[in-house]
Short mmCIF file of C-alpha atoms in Angstrom, two decimals:
data_model
loop_
_atom_site.label_atom_id
_atom_site.label_comp_id
_atom_site.label_asym_id
_atom_site.label_seq_id
_atom_site.Cartn_x
_atom_site.Cartn_y
_atom_site.Cartn_z
CA MET A 597 -6.12 -7.54 -13.09
CA ILE A 598 -2.91 -6.78 -11.45
CA VAL A 599 -2.65 -4.33 -9.29
CA LEU A 600 0.88 -2.29 -9.37
CA PHE A 601 1.51 -0.45 -5.25
CA THR A 602 5.03 0.86 -5.19
CA ASP A 603 7.85 3.63 -3.93
CA PHE A 604 9.65 3.27 -7.84
CA GLY A 605 8.54 6.54 -8.25
CA ALA A 606 6.83 7.50 -11.59
CA ASN A 607 9.92 8.08 -13.64
CA GLY A 608 12.89 5.33 -14.04
CA PRO A 609 12.81 2.25 -15.28
CA TYR A 610 11.27 -0.09 -12.49
CA LEU A 611 7.83 0.48 -13.48
CA GLY A 612 7.65 -0.35 -16.84
CA GLN A 613 11.02 -4.02 -16.00
CA MET A 614 8.13 -4.89 -13.66
CA GLU A 615 5.17 -4.89 -16.31
CA MET A 616 7.82 -6.20 -19.40
CA ALA A 617 8.16 -9.67 -16.64
CA ILE A 618 4.35 -9.80 -15.68
CA ARG A 619 3.53 -9.52 -19.71
CA ARG A 620 6.48 -11.96 -20.60
CA ILE A 621 4.05 -14.62 -18.61
CA ALA A 622 0.24 -13.14 -19.11
CA PRO A 623 0.07 -10.68 -22.21
CA SER A 624 -3.33 -9.91 -21.73
CA ALA A 625 -2.95 -8.97 -17.91
CA VAL A 626 -4.66 -5.95 -17.47
CA VAL A 627 -2.27 -3.69 -14.99
CA VAL A 628 -3.09 -0.90 -13.04
CA ASN A 629 -0.39 1.15 -11.48
CA LEU A 630 -2.67 2.51 -8.63
CA LEU A 631 0.51 4.77 -6.46
CA ALA A 632 4.67 4.82 -7.45
CA ASP A 633 5.30 6.62 -4.82
CA ALA A 634 4.03 4.78 -1.59
CA PRO A 635 6.12 6.30 1.38
CA SER A 636 9.75 5.73 0.25
CA PHE A 637 11.71 2.78 2.18
CA ASP A 638 8.36 2.73 5.19
CA PRO A 639 6.15 -0.50 4.79
CA ARG A 640 4.56 0.13 7.95
CA ALA A 641 3.54 3.62 6.57
CA SER A 642 2.76 2.07 3.02
CA ALA A 643 0.19 -0.65 5.13
CA TYR A 644 -2.08 2.00 5.60
CA LEU A 645 -2.61 4.04 2.87
CA LEU A 646 -2.22 -0.33 1.00
CA ALA A 647 -5.56 -0.94 3.42
CA ALA A 648 -7.53 2.40 1.81
CA LEU A 649 -6.52 2.23 -1.43
CA THR A 650 -7.60 -1.34 -2.48
CA VAL A 651 -11.01 -1.56 -0.91
CA GLU A 652 -11.61 -0.93 -3.82
CA VAL A 653 -9.67 -3.94 -5.92
CA PRO A 654 -12.55 -6.64 -6.66
CA GLU A 655 -11.75 -10.20 -5.88
CA GLY A 656 -9.93 -12.23 -8.02
CA ALA A 657 -7.22 -9.98 -9.15
CA VAL A 658 -4.19 -9.74 -7.67
CA VAL A 659 -2.64 -6.98 -5.80
CA LEU A 660 1.37 -6.37 -6.52
CA GLY A 661 3.07 -4.52 -3.26
CA VAL A 662 6.79 -3.61 -3.75
CA VAL A 663 8.12 -1.27 -1.00
CA ASP A 664 11.06 -3.21 -0.37
CA PRO A 665 13.83 -1.98 1.53
CA GLY A 666 15.00 -5.50 3.52
CA VAL A 667 15.57 -6.79 -0.38
CA GLY A 668 18.22 -9.27 -0.74
CA GLY A 669 18.81 -9.35 3.27
CA PRO A 670 16.07 -12.08 5.25
CA ARG A 671 12.86 -11.16 4.67
CA ARG A 672 10.45 -13.89 2.85
CA PRO A 673 8.62 -13.54 -0.38
CA MET A 674 4.87 -14.20 0.27
CA VAL A 675 1.62 -14.88 -1.30
CA ALA A 676 -1.14 -13.83 0.50
CA ARG A 677 -5.00 -14.17 -0.77
CA VAL A 678 -7.31 -12.52 1.55
CA ASP A 679 -11.10 -12.26 1.13
CA GLY A 680 -10.78 -13.71 -2.64
CA ARG A 681 -8.08 -10.89 -3.27
CA TRP A 682 -4.09 -12.20 -4.04
CA LEU A 683 -1.18 -10.05 -2.86
CA VAL A 684 2.36 -10.41 -3.39
CA GLY A 685 4.99 -8.69 -1.63
CA PRO A 686 7.47 -9.00 1.09
CA ASP A 687 6.69 -10.69 4.35
CA ASN A 688 7.63 -6.92 5.79
CA GLY A 689 4.84 -5.72 7.01
CA LEU A 690 3.14 -4.32 4.23
CA PHE A 691 0.28 -6.19 3.73
CA GLU A 692 -0.59 -6.46 8.06
CA LEU A 693 -3.97 -3.91 7.45
CA LEU A 694 -5.06 -5.69 5.07
CA LEU A 695 -4.53 -8.96 6.88
CA ARG A 696 -5.67 -7.90 10.07
CA ARG A 697 -9.18 -6.78 8.94
CA GLY A 698 -9.69 -9.85 6.10
CA SER A 699 -11.93 -12.66 7.62
CA GLN A 700 -10.96 -15.31 5.11
CA ILE A 701 -6.79 -16.20 5.07
CA GLU A 702 -4.69 -18.01 3.02
CA THR A 703 -0.59 -17.04 2.72
CA TRP A 704 1.73 -18.42 1.38
CA GLU A 705 6.73 -17.81 1.30
CA ILE A 706 7.77 -17.76 -2.34
CA VAL A 707 10.15 -20.72 -2.00
CA TRP A 708 10.29 -20.50 -6.16
CA ARG A 709 13.51 -18.73 -7.96
CA PRO A 710 14.15 -17.98 -11.34
CA ASP A 711 17.20 -18.55 -13.15
CA ARG A 712 17.63 -14.70 -13.50
CA LEU A 713 17.68 -13.22 -9.44
CA SER A 714 19.13 -10.22 -8.78
CA ALA A 715 19.60 -9.00 -5.39
CA THR A 716 18.17 -5.84 -5.41
CA PHE A 717 15.22 -6.18 -7.87
CA HIS A 718 12.70 -8.83 -6.85
CA GLY A 719 9.59 -6.57 -7.71
CA ARG A 720 10.95 -7.81 -11.65
CA ASP A 721 12.44 -10.96 -11.02
CA LEU A 722 10.57 -13.01 -8.16
CA PHE A 723 7.27 -10.97 -7.32
CA ALA A 724 6.07 -9.67 -10.88
CA PRO A 725 6.48 -13.54 -12.39
CA VAL A 726 4.32 -14.74 -9.64
CA ALA A 727 2.00 -12.43 -9.36
CA ALA A 728 1.13 -12.90 -14.11
CA ARG A 729 1.05 -16.61 -12.71
CA LEU A 730 -1.68 -16.04 -10.44
CA ALA A 731 -3.42 -14.29 -12.65
CA SER A 732 -3.25 -16.40 -15.21
CA GLY A 733 -5.07 -18.90 -13.07
CA GLN A 734 -2.11 -21.15 -12.99
CA ALA A 735 -2.50 -23.87 -10.24
CA LEU A 736 -1.03 -23.08 -6.91
CA ASP A 737 0.83 -26.20 -6.17
CA GLN A 738 2.84 -25.35 -9.70
CA MET A 739 3.92 -21.66 -8.44
CA GLY A 740 6.58 -22.90 -5.68
CA LEU A 741 4.62 -22.04 -2.91
CA ARG A 742 4.86 -23.24 1.24
CA ARG A 743 1.79 -22.31 3.24
CA ILE A 744 2.71 -20.77 6.22
CA GLU A 745 0.71 -19.21 9.21
CA PRO A 746 -0.27 -15.42 8.72
CA PRO A 747 2.52 -12.94 8.78
CA ARG A 748 1.77 -11.00 11.77
CA ARG A 749 2.53 -7.23 14.20
CA PRO A 750 -0.21 -6.62 16.81
CA ASP A 751 2.06 -4.01 17.96
CA TRP A 752 1.27 -1.66 15.23
CA PRO A 753 -2.14 0.04 16.21
CA ASP A 754 -4.77 -0.41 14.31
CA ASP A 755 -4.83 3.03 12.85
CA LEU A 756 -1.78 5.29 12.69
CA ALA A 757 -1.74 9.02 13.63
CA SER A 758 0.39 10.61 12.01
CA ILE A 759 1.18 11.69 8.08
CA ILE A 760 1.95 8.81 5.77
CA TYR A 761 1.49 10.06 2.59
CA THR A 762 1.05 14.22 0.77
CA ASP A 763 -0.25 13.95 -2.61
CA TYR A 764 -0.47 15.66 -5.56
CA TYR A 765 -1.79 19.45 -4.94
CA GLY A 766 -0.42 18.92 -1.66
CA ASN A 767 -2.77 17.27 0.63
CA ALA A 768 -2.40 15.50 3.70
CA TRP A 769 -3.41 12.05 4.06
CA THR A 770 -2.98 10.34 7.63
CA GLY A 771 -2.88 6.17 8.76
CA LEU A 772 -6.71 7.47 10.56
CA ARG A 773 -9.47 6.10 9.28
CA ALA A 774 -11.81 9.37 9.27
CA ALA A 775 -14.70 6.97 10.63
CA ALA A 776 -12.98 6.18 14.05
CA VAL A 777 -11.79 9.68 14.96
CA SER A 778 -14.54 11.53 17.42
CA GLY A 779 -14.99 15.22 17.37
CA ASP A 780 -14.14 17.85 15.04
CA TRP A 781 -10.24 19.21 16.44
CA ILE A 782 -7.44 17.47 15.84
CA MET A 783 -3.73 18.57 16.86
CA VAL A 784 -0.77 18.77 13.61
CA GLY A 785 2.07 20.65 13.38
CA GLY A 786 1.31 22.40 16.42
CA GLN A 787 -2.35 23.75 14.72
CA ARG A 788 -5.38 23.12 15.53
CA LEU A 789 -7.76 22.95 12.95
CA GLY A 790 -11.29 21.79 12.93
CA ARG A 791 -13.58 19.60 10.27
CA ALA A 792 -15.55 20.23 7.57
CA ARG A 793 -17.41 18.62 5.23
CA THR A 794 -14.72 19.08 1.38
CA PHE A 795 -13.18 22.19 0.21
CA GLY A 796 -16.14 24.73 -0.55
CA ASP A 797 -17.37 24.72 2.73
CA VAL A 798 -13.89 26.45 4.31
CA ALA A 799 -12.84 29.95 3.87
CA VAL A 800 -10.29 30.57 0.34
CA GLY A 801 -6.50 29.65 2.48
CA SER A 802 -8.24 27.90 5.10
CA ALA A 803 -6.85 24.97 6.49
CA PHE A 804 -8.79 21.76 8.17
CA TRP A 805 -9.21 17.96 7.96
CA TYR A 806 -11.79 16.03 6.12
CA GLU A 807 -12.69 12.48 4.94
CA ASN A 808 -11.29 11.69 2.29
CA SER A 809 -12.41 9.86 -0.64
CA CYS A 810 -10.80 6.73 0.77
CA GLY A 811 -11.93 7.33 3.98
CA LEU A 812 -8.42 8.37 5.54
CA LEU A 813 -7.97 11.64 7.72
CA GLU A 814 -7.08 14.13 5.36
CA VAL A 815 -5.83 17.43 5.91
CA ALA A 816 -6.37 19.93 3.44
CA VAL A 817 -5.98 23.72 3.14
CA ASN A 818 -8.83 25.88 0.38
CA GLY A 819 -7.02 26.51 -2.70
CA GLY A 820 -3.78 26.33 -1.77
CA ARG A 821 -1.54 23.47 0.05
CA ALA A 822 -1.07 22.20 3.32
CA ASP A 823 2.66 20.84 3.06
CA ARG A 824 3.67 24.41 2.51
CA LEU A 825 2.14 24.54 6.19
CA GLY A 826 4.87 24.58 9.32
CA GLY A 827 5.38 21.51 11.40
CA ILE A 828 3.29 19.76 8.89
CA GLU A 829 5.96 16.53 6.89
CA LEU A 830 5.79 13.23 6.32
CA GLY A 831 5.39 11.63 10.03
CA THR A 832 4.14 14.12 11.96
CA ALA A 833 2.12 13.35 14.81
CA VAL A 834 -1.79 14.19 14.91
CA THR A 835 -4.18 14.44 18.26
CA ILE A 836 -7.13 14.13 18.40
#
């Protein structure tokens, strides 16, 4: 299984081009588009979202993550194995939380280069072929990898107290794991919101926060959209 996590968006050619690159090498691979609207150009916010969304990814699967505003620049292309799952993508912090929370970790730089390498689309030309080879069981010593120390960003917090994603329904996800939150009240966008278990526990039109299905603190409105509340947008800070 290859699990895609990108900021490409659902429209346009990019997801299709990347999947074609995978299928040229691994035609029978199961490809799951987990998320195509990760925070654009923002590996840091995306890292907290990726860590929450991939909890259920099975051992042996390959997570192909591309949120890569530095494509074509000095950032390294990398492969990691964390607790039996593979990660393929840029060394720009996107995998920081998965590396931090893992127990068995190995990391490599991708030194292999294809004959065709676009300066701006490493997702298709570099990361997708490597992910396909991993998924098809190719030996590591044949893949053009060089072992490196796990790249880390110790200045990043364990939980990110801000809005990192807005879903189809307008619910505002934060980078805070709800289990780490003590107390029932938060301040966000100048509003004081209480905790509820689920939407039906508050009146229609009422704003609240709850633990979403991925374990993150999420701001929502019963029957409405949290992203239309004043002051709530991507990057808005959350105070407990």
